[in-house]
PDB file of C-alpha atoms in Angstrom:
ATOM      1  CA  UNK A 224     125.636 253.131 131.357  1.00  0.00           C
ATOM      2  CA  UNK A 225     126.651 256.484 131.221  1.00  0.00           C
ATOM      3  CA  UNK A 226     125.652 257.386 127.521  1.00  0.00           C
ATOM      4  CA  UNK A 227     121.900 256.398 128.866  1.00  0.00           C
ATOM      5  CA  UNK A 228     122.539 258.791 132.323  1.00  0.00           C
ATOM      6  CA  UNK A 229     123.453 262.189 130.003  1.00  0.00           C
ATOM      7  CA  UNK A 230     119.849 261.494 128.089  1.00  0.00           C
ATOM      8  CA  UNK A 231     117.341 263.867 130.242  1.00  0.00           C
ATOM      9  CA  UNK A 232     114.111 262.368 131.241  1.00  0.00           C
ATOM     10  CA  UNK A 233     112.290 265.126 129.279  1.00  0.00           C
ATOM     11  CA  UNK A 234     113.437 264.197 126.570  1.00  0.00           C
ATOM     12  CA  UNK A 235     113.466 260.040 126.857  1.00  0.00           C
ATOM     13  CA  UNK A 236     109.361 261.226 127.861  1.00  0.00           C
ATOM     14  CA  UNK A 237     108.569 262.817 124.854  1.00  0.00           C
ATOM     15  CA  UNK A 238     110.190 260.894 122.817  1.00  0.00           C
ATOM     16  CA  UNK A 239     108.483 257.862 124.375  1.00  0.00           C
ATOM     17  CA  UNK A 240     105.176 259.266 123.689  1.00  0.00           C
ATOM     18  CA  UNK A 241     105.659 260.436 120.472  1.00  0.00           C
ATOM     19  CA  UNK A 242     106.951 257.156 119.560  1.00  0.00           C
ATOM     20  CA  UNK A 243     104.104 254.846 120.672  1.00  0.00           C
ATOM     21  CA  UNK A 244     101.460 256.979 119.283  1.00  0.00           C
ATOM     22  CA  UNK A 245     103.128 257.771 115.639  1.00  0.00           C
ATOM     23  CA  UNK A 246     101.648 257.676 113.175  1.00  0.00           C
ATOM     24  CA  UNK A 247      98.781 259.301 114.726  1.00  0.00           C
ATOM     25  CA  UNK A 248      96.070 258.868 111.749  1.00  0.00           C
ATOM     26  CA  UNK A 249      95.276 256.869 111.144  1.00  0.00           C
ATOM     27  CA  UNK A 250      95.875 254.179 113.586  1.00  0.00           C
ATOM     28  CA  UNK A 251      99.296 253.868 115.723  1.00  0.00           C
ATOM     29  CA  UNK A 252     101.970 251.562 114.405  1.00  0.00           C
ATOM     30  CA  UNK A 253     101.962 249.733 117.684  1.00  0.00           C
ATOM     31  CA  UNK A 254      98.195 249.218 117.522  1.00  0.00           C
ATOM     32  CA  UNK A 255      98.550 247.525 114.340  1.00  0.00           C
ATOM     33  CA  UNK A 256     101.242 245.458 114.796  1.00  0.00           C
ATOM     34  CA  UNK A 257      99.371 244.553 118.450  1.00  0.00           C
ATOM     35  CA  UNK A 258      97.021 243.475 116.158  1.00  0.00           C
ATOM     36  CA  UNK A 259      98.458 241.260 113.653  1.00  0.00           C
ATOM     37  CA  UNK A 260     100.597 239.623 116.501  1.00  0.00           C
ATOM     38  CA  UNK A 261      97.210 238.612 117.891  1.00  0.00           C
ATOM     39  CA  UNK A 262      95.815 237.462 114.705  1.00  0.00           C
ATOM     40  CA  UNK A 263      99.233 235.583 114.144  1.00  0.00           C
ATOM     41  CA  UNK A 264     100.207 237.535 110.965  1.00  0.00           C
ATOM     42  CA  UNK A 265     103.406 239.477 112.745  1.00  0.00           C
ATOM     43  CA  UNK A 266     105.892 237.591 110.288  1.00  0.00           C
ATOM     44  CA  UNK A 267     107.713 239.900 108.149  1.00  0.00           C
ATOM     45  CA  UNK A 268     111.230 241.233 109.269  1.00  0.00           C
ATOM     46  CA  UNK A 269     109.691 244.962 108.530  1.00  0.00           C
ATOM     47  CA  UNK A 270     107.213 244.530 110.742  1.00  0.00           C
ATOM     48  CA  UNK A 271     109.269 243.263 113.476  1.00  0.00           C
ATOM     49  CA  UNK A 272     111.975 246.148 113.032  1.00  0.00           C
ATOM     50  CA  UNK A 273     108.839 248.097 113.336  1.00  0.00           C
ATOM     51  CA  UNK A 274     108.126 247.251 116.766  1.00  0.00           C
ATOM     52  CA  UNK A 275     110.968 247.325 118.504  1.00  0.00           C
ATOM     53  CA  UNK A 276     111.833 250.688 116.699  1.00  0.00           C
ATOM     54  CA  UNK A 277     108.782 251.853 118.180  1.00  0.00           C
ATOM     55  CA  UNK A 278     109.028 250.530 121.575  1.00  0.00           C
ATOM     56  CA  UNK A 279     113.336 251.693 121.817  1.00  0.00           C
ATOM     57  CA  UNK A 280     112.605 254.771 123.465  1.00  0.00           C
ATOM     58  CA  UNK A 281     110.039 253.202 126.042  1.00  0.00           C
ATOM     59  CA  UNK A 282     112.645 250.404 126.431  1.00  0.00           C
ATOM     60  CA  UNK A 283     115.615 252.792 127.054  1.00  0.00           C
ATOM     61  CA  UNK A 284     113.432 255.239 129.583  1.00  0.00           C
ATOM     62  CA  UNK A 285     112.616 252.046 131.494  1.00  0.00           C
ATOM     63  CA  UNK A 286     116.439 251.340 131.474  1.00  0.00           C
ATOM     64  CA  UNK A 287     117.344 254.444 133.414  1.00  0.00           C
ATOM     65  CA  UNK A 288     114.401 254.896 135.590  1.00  0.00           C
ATOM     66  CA  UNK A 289     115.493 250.888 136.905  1.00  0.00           C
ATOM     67  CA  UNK A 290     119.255 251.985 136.732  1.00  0.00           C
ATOM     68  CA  UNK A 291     118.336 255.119 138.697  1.00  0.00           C
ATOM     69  CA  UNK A 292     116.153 252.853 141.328  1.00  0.00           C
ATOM     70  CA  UNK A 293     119.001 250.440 142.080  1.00  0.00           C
ATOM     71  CA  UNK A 294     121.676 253.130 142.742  1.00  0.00           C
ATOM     72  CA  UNK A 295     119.657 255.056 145.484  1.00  0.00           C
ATOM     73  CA  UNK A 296     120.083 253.291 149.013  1.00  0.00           C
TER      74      UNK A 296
END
């Protein structure tokens, strides 16, 4: 995974944050959509894109901090 070992951890960081807390006001998407998976409402196709559009970065920062693990000795 090269493409993923040119992204700089700054930036995968920030964007990570920024992504899980957006839309700041007036209640994160994530928070929401936490929500109406618990409540069992988390059925439209928007609102699934939603997530994992939220969670990419946070997905792909966890993808090079384990592919950065397992090439160290």
């Amino acid at each position: 995974m090269r493409w993923l070992d040119r992204i700089p951890y700054p930036l995968l960081i920030g964007a990570t944050i920024f992504m899980l807390g957006a839309p700041f006001v007036p209640e994160p998407h994530l928070v929401e959509k936490a929500r109406l998976l618990a409540e069992g409402r988390l059925s439209r196709p928007i609102d699934i894109f939603d997530v994992f559009w939220h969670l990419l970065p946070a997905a792909l920062l966890g993808l090079k901090w384990m592919s950065r693990r397992k090439a160290k000795p």
